[in-house]
mmCIF file with all atom_site columns, C-alpha atoms in Angstrom:
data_model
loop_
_atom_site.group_PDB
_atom_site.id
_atom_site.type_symbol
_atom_site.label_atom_id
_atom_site.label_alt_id
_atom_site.label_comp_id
_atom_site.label_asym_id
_atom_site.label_entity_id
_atom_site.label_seq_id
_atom_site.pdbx_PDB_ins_code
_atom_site.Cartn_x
_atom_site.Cartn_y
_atom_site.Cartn_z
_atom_site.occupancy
_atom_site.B_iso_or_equiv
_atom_site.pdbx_formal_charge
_atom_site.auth_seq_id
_atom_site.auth_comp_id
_atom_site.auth_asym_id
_atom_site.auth_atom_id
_atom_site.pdbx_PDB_model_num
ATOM 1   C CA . UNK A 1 1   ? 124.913 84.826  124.345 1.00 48.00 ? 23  UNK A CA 1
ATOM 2   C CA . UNK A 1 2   ? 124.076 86.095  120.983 1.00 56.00 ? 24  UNK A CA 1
ATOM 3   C CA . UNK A 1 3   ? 121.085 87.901  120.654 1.00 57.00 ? 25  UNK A CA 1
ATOM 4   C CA . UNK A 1 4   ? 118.566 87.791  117.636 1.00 53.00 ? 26  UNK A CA 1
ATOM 5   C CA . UNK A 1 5   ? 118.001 90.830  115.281 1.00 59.00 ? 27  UNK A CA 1
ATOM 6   C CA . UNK A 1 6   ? 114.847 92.284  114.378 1.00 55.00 ? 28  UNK A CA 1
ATOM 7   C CA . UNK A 1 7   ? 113.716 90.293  110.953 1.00 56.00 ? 29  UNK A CA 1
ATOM 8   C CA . UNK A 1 8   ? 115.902 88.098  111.903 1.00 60.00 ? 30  UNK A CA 1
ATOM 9   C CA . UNK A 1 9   ? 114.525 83.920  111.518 1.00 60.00 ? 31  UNK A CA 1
ATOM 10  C CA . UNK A 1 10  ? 114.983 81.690  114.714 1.00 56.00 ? 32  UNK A CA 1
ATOM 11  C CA . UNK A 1 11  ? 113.836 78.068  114.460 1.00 58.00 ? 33  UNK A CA 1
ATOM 12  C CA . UNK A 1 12  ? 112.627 76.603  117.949 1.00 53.00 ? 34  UNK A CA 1
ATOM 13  C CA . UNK A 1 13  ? 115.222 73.978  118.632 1.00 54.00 ? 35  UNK A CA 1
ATOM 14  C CA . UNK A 1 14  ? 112.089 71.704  120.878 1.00 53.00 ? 36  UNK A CA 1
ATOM 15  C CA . UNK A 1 15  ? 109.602 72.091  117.886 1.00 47.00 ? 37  UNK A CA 1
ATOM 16  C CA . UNK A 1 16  ? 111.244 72.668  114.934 1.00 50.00 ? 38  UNK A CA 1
ATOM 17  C CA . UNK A 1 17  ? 108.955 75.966  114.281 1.00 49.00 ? 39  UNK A CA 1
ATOM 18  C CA . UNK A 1 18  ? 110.142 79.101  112.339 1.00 49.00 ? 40  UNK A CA 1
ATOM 19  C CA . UNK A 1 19  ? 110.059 82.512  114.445 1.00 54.00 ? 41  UNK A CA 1
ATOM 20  C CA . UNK A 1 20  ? 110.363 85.353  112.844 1.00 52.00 ? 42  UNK A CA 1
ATOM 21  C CA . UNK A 1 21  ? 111.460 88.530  115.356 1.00 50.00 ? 43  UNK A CA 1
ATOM 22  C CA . UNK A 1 22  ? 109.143 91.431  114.803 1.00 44.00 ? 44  UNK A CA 1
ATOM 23  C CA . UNK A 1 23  ? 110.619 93.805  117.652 1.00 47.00 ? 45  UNK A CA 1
ATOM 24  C CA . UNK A 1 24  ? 112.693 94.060  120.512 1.00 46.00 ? 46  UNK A CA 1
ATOM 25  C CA . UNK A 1 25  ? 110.876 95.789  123.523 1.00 46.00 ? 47  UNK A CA 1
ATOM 26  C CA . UNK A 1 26  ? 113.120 97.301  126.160 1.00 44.00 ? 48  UNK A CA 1
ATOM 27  C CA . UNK A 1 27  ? 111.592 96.122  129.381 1.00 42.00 ? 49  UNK A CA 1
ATOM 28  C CA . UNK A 1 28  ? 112.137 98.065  133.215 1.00 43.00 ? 50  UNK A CA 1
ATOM 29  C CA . UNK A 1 29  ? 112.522 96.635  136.187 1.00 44.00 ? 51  UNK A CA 1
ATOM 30  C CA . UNK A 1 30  ? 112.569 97.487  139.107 1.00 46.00 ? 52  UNK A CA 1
ATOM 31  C CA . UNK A 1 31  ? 116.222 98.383  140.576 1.00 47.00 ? 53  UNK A CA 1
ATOM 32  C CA . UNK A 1 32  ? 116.910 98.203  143.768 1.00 47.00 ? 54  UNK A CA 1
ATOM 33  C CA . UNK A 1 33  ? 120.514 99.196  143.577 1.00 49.00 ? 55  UNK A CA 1
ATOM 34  C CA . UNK A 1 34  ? 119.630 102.372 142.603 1.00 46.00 ? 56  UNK A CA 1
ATOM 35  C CA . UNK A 1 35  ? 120.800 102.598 139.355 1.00 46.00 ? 57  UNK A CA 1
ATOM 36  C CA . UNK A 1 36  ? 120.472 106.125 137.654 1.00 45.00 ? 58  UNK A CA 1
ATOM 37  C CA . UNK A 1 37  ? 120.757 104.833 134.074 1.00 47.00 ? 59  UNK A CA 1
ATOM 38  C CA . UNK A 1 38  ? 116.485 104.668 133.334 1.00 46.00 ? 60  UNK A CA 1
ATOM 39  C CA . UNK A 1 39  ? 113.316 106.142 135.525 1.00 47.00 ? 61  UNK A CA 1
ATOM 40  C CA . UNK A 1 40  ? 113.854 106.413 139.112 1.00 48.00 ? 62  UNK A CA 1
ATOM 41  C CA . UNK A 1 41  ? 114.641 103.215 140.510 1.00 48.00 ? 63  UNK A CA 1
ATOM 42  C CA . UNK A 1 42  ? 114.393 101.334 137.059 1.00 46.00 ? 64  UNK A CA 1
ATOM 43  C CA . UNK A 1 43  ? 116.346 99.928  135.139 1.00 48.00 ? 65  UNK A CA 1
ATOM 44  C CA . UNK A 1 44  ? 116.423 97.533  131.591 1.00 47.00 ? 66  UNK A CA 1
ATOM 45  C CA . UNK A 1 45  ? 116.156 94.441  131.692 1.00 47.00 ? 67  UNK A CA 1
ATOM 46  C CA . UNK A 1 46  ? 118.892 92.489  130.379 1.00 46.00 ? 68  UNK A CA 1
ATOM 47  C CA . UNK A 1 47  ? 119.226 90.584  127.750 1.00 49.00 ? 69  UNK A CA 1
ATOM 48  C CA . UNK A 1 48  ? 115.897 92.571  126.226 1.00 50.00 ? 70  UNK A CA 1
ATOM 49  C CA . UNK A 1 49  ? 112.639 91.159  125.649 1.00 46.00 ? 71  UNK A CA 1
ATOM 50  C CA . UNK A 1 50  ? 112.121 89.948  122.244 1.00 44.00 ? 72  UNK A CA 1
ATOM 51  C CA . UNK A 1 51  ? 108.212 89.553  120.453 1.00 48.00 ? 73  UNK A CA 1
ATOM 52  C CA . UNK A 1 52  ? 108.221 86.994  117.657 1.00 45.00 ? 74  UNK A CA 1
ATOM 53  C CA . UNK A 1 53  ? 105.386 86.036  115.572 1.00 47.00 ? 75  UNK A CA 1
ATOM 54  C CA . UNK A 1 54  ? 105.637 82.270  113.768 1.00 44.00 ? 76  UNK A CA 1
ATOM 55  C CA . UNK A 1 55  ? 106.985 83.000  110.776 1.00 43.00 ? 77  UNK A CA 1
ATOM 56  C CA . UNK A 1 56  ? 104.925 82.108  106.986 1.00 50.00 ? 78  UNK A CA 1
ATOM 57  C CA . UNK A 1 57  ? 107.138 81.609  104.548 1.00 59.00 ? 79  UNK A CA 1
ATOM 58  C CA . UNK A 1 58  ? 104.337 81.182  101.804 1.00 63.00 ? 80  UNK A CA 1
ATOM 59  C CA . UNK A 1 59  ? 102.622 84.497  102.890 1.00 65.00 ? 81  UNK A CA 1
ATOM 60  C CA . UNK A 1 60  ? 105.733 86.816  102.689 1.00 75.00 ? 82  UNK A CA 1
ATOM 61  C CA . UNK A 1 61  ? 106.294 85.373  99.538  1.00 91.00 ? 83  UNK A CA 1
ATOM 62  C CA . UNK A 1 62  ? 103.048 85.786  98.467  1.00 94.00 ? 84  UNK A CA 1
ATOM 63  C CA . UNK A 1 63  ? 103.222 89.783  99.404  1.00 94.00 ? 85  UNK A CA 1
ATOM 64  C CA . UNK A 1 64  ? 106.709 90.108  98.013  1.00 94.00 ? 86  UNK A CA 1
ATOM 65  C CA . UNK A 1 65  ? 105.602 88.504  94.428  1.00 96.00 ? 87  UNK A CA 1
ATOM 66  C CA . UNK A 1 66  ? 102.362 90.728  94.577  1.00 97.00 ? 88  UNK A CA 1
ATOM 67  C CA . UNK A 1 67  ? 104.637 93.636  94.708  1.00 96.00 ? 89  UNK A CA 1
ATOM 68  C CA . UNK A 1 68  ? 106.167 92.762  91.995  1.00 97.00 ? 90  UNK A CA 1
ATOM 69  C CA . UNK A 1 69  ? 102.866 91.991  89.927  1.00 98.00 ? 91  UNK A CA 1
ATOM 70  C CA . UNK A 1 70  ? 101.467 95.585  92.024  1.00 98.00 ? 92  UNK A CA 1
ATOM 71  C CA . UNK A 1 71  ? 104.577 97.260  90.259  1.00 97.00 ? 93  UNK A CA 1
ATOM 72  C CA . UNK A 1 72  ? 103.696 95.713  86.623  1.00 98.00 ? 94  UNK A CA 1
ATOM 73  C CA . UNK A 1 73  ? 99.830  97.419  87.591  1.00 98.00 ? 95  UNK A CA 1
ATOM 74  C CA . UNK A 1 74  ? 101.664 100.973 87.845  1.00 98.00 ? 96  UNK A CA 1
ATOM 75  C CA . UNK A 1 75  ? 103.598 101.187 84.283  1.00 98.00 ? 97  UNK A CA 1
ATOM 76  C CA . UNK A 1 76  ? 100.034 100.149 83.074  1.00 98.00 ? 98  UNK A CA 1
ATOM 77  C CA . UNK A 1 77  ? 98.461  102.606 84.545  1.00 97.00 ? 99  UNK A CA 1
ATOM 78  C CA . UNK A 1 78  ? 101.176 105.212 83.591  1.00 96.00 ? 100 UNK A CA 1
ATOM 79  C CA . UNK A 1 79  ? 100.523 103.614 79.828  1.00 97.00 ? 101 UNK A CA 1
ATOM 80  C CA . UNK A 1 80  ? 96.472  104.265 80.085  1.00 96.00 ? 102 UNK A CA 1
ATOM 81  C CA . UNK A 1 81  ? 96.117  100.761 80.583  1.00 97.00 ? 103 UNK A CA 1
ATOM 82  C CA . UNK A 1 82  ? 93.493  99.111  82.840  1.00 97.00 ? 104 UNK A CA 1
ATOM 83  C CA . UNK A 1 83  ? 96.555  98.906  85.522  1.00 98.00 ? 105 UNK A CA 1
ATOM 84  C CA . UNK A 1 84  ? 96.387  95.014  86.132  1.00 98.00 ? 106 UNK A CA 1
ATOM 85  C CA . UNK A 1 85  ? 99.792  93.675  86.276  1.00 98.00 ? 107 UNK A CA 1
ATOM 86  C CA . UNK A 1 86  ? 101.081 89.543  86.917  1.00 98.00 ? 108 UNK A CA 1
ATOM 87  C CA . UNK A 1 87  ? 104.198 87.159  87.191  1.00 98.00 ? 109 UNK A CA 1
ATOM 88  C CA . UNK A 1 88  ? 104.704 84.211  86.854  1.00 98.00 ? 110 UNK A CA 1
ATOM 89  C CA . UNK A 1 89  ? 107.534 82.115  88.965  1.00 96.00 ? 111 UNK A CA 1
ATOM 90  C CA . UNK A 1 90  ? 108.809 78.955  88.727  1.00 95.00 ? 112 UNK A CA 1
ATOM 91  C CA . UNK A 1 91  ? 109.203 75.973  91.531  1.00 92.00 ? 113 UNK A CA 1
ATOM 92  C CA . UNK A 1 92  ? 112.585 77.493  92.810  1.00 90.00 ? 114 UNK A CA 1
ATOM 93  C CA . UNK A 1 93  ? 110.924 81.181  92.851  1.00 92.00 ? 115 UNK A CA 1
ATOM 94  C CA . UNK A 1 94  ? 112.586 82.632  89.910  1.00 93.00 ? 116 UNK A CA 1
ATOM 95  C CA . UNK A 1 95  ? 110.725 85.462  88.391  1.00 96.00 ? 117 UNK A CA 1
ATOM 96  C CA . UNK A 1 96  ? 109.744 83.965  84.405  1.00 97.00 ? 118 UNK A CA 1
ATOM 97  C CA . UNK A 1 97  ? 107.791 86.834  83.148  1.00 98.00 ? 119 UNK A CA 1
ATOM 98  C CA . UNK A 1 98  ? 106.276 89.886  84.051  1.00 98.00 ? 120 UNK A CA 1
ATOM 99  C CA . UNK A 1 99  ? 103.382 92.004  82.119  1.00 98.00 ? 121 UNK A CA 1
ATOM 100 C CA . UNK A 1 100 ? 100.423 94.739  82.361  1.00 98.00 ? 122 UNK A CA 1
ATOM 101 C CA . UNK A 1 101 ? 97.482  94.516  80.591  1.00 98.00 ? 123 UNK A CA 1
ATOM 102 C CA . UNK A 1 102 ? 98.000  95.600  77.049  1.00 98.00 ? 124 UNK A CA 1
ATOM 103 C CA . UNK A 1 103 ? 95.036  95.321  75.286  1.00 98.00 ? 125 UNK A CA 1
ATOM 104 C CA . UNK A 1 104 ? 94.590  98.851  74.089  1.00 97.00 ? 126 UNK A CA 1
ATOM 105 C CA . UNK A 1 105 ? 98.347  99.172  72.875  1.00 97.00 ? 127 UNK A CA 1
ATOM 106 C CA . UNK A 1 106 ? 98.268  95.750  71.208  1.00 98.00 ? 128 UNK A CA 1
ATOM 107 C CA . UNK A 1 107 ? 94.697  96.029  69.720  1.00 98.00 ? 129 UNK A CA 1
ATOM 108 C CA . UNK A 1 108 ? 94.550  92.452  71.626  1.00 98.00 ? 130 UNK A CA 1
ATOM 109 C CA . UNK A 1 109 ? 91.678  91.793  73.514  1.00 98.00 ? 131 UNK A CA 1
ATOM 110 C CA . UNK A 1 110 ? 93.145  88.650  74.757  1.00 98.00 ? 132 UNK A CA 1
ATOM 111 C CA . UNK A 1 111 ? 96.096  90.709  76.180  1.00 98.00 ? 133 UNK A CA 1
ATOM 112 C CA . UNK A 1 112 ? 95.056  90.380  79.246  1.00 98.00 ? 134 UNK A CA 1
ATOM 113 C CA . UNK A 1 113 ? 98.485  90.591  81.667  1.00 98.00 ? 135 UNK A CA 1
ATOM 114 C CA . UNK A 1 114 ? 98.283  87.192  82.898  1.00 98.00 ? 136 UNK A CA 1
ATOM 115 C CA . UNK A 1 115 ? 97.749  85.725  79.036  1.00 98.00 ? 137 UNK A CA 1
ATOM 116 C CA . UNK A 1 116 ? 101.084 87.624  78.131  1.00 98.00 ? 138 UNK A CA 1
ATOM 117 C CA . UNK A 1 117 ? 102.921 85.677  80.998  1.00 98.00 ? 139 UNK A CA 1
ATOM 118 C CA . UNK A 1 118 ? 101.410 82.738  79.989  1.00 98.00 ? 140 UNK A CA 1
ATOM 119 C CA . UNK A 1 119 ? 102.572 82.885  76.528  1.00 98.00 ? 141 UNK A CA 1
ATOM 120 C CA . UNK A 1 120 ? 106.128 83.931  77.541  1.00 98.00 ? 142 UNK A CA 1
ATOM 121 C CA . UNK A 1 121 ? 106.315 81.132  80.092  1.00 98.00 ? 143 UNK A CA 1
ATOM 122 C CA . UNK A 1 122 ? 105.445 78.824  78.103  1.00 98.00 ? 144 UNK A CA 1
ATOM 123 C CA . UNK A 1 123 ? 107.696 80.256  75.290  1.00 98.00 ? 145 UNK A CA 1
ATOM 124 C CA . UNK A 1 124 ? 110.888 79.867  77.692  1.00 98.00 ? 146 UNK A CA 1
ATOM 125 C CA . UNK A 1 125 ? 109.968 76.179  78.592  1.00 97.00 ? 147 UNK A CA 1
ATOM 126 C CA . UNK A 1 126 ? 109.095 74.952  74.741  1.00 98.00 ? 148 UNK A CA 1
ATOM 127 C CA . UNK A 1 127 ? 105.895 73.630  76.027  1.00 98.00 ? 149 UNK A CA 1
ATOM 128 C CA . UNK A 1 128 ? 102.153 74.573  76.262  1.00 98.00 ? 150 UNK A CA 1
ATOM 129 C CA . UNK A 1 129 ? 101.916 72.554  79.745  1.00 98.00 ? 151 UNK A CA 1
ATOM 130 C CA . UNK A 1 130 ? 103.548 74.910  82.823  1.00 98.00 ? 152 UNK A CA 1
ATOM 131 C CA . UNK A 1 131 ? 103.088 72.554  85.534  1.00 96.00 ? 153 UNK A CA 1
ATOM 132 C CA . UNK A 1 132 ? 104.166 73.804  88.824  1.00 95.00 ? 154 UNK A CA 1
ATOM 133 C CA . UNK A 1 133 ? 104.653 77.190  88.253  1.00 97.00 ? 155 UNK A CA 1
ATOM 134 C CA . UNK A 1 134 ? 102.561 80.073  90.281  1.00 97.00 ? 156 UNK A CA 1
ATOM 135 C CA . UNK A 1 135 ? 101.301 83.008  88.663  1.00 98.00 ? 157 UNK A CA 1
ATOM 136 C CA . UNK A 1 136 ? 100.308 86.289  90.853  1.00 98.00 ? 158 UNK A CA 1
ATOM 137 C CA . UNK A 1 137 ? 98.283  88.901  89.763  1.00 98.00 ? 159 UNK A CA 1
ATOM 138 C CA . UNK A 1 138 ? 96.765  91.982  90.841  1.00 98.00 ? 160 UNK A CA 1
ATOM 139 C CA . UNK A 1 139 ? 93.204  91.652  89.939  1.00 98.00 ? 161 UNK A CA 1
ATOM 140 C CA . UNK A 1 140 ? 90.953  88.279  90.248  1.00 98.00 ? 162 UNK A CA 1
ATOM 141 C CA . UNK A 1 141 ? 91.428  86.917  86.433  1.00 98.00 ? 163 UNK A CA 1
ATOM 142 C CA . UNK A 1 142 ? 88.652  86.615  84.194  1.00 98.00 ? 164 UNK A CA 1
ATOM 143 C CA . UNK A 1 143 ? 86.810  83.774  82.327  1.00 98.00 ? 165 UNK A CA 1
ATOM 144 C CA . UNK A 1 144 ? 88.961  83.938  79.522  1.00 98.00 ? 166 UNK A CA 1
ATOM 145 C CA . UNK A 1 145 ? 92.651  83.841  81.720  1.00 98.00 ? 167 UNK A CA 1
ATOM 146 C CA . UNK A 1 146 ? 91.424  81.435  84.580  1.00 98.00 ? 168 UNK A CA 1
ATOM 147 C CA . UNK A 1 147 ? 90.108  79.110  81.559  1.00 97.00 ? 169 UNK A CA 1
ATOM 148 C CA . UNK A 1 148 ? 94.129  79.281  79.644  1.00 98.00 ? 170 UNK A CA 1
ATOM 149 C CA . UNK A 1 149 ? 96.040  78.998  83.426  1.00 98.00 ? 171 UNK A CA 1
ATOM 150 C CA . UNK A 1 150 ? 93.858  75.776  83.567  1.00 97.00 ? 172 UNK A CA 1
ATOM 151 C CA . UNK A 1 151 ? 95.265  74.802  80.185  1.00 97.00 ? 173 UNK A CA 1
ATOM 152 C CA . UNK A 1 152 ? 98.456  75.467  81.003  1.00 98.00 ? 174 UNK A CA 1
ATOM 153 C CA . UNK A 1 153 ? 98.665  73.323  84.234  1.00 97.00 ? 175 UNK A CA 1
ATOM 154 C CA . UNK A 1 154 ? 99.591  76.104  86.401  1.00 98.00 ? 176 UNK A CA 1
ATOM 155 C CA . UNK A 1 155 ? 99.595  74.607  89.827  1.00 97.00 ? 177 UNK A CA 1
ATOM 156 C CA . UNK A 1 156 ? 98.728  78.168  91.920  1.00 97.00 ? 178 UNK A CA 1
ATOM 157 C CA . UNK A 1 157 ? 97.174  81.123  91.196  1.00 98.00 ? 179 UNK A CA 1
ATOM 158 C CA . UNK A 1 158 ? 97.870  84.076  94.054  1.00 97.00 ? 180 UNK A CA 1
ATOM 159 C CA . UNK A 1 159 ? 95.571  87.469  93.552  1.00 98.00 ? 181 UNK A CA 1
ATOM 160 C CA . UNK A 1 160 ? 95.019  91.084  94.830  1.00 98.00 ? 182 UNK A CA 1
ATOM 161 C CA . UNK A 1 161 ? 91.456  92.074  95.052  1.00 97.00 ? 183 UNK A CA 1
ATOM 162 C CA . UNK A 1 162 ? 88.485  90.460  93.828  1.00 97.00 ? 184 UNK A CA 1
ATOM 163 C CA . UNK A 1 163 ? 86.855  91.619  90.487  1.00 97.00 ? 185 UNK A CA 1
ATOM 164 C CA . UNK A 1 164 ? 83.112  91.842  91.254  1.00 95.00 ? 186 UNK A CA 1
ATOM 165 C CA . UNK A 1 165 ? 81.816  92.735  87.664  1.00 95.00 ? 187 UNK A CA 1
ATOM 166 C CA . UNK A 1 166 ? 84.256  89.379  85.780  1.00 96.00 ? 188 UNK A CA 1
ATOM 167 C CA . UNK A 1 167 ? 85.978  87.703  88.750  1.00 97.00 ? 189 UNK A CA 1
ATOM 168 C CA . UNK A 1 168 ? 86.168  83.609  87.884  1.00 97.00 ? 190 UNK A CA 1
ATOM 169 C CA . UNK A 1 169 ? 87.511  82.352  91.031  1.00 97.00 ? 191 UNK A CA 1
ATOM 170 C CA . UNK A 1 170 ? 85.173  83.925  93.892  1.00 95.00 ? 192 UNK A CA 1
ATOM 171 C CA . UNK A 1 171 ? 83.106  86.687  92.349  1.00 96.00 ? 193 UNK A CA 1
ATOM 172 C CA . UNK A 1 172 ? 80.745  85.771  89.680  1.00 96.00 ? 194 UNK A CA 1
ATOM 173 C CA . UNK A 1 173 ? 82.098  81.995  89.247  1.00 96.00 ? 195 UNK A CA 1
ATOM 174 C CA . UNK A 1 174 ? 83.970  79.636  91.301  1.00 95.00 ? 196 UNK A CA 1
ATOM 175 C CA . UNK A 1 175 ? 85.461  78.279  88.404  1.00 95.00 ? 197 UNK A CA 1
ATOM 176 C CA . UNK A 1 176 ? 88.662  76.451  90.159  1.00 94.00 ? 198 UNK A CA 1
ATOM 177 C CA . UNK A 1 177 ? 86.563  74.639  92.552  1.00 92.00 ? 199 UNK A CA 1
ATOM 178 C CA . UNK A 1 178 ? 84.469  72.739  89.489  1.00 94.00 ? 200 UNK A CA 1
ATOM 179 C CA . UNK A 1 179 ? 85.371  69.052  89.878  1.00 92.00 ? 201 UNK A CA 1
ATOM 180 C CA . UNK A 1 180 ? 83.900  68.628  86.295  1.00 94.00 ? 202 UNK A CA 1
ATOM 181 C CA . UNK A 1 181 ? 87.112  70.131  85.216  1.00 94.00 ? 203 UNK A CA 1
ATOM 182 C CA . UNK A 1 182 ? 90.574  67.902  84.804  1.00 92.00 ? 204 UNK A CA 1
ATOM 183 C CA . UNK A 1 183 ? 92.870  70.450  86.629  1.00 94.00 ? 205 UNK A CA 1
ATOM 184 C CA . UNK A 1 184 ? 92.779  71.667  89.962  1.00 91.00 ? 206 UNK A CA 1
ATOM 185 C CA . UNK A 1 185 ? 94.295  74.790  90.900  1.00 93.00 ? 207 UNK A CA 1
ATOM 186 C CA . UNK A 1 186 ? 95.419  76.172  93.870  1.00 95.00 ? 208 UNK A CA 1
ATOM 187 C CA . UNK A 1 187 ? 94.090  79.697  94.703  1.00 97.00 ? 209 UNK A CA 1
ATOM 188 C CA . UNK A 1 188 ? 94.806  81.821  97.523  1.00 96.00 ? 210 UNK A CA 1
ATOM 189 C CA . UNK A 1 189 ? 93.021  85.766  97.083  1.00 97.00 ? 211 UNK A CA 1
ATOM 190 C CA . UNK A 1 190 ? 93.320  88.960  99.163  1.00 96.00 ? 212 UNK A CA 1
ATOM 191 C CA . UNK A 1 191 ? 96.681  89.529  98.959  1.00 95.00 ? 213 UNK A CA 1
ATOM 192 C CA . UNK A 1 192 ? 97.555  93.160  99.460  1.00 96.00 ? 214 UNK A CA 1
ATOM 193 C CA . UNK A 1 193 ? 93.584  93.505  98.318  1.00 96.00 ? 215 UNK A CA 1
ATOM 194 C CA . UNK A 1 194 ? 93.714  97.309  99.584  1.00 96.00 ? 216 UNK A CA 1
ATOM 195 C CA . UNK A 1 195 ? 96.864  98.618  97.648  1.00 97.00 ? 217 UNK A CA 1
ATOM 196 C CA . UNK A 1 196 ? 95.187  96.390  94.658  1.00 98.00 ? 218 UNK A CA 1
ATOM 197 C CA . UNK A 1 197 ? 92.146  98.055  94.979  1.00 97.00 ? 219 UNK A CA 1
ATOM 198 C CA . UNK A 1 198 ? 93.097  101.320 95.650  1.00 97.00 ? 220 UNK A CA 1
ATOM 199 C CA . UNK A 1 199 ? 94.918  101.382 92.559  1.00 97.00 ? 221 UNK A CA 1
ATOM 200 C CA . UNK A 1 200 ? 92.206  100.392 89.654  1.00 96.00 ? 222 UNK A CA 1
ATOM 201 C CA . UNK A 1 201 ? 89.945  103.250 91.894  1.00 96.00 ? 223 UNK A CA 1
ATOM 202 C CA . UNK A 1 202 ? 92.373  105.841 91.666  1.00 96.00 ? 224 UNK A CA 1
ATOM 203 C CA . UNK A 1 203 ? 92.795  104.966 87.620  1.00 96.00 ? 225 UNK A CA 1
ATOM 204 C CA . UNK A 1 204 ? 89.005  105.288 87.149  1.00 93.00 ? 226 UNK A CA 1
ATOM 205 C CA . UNK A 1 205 ? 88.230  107.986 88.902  1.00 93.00 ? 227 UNK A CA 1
ATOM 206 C CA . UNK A 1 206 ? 91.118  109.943 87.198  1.00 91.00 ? 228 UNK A CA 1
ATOM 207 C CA . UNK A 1 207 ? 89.354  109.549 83.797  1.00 86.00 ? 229 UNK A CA 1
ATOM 208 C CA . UNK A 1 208 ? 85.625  109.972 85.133  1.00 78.00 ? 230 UNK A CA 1
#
């Protein structure tokens, strides 16, 4: 029998379900042979107990792509930028650009990092429209970028941590769930919130 590897995928041949394995636990029993090989009259178990959890495929791409945008938030920060950083990826989860805020290098104060990926998204395609593309950022987007994603058709928006003092998804407005609007966007929020976080504190408090 061939025995699954930690982070390995198994699909449940009755239900169809995805399993991802998350560790492999060594289990004792009792042996009554008298095998000397574990604790006094133990022994493993054999094959070994395996502990799955049902496996998201949206969520660890979600983390993996927030990385990526988290990564974007450093070289920001390293460039005395407010370190927010975003992708955007396509329908077959190709990376299409990648940018930190820039609006103190650019003297832009529409260079916002998820207007820059906007513009070279929509650049690459040759249109304004960027329907089903996903953008991730690190911070909950303001007015001004949730208002141009919205333009631009983007079917889902994926953030970090919620901006309390602009935020216009769940903070001060709820701006994709307006049915007055002719676009609706998908928005999931909280993803890796704490490294998000941690990193606009840590660039603050450095210049306090």
């Amino acid at each position: 029998m061939k025995l699954p590897r930690v982070g390995q995928r198994v699909r449940h041949k009755g239900s169809g379900a995805v399993w991802k394995v998350i560790e492999e636990m060594e289990i004792w029993v009792q042996n009554h042979a008298g095998s000397a090989s574990g604790p006094a009259g133990f022994m493993p178990s054999s094959p070994p107990i395996y502990r799955f959890s049902l496996y998201n495929r949206r969520m660890e791409s979600d983390s993996y792509y927030l990385g990526l945008a988290l990564a974007q938030a450093r070289e920001g920060a390293t460039a005395g930028e407010v370190p927010v950083g975003a992708v955007l990826v396509d329908e077959a989860g190709e990376v299409m650009a990648r940018a930190f805020n820039r609006p103190i290098g650019l003297n832009d104060p529409t260079a916002h990092a998820e207007i820059l990926i906007l513009r070279e998204g929509a650049r690459l395609r040759g249109n304004y429209r960027l329907p089903g593309v996903s953008l991730y950022v690190t911070m909950e987007p303001c007015i001004m970028c949730l208002g141009a994603m919205l333009h631009a058709r983007v079917r889902r928006l994926v953030f970090g941590a919620p901006d309390p003092k602009g935020g216009a998804c769940v903070s001060l407005y709820r701006l994709p769930e307006d049915t007055r609007l002719n676009h609706c966007l998908e928005v999931t929020g909280g993803v890796r919130e704490a490294e998000c976080r941690e990193l606009v504190r840590q660039f603050f408090q450095a210049r306090r």
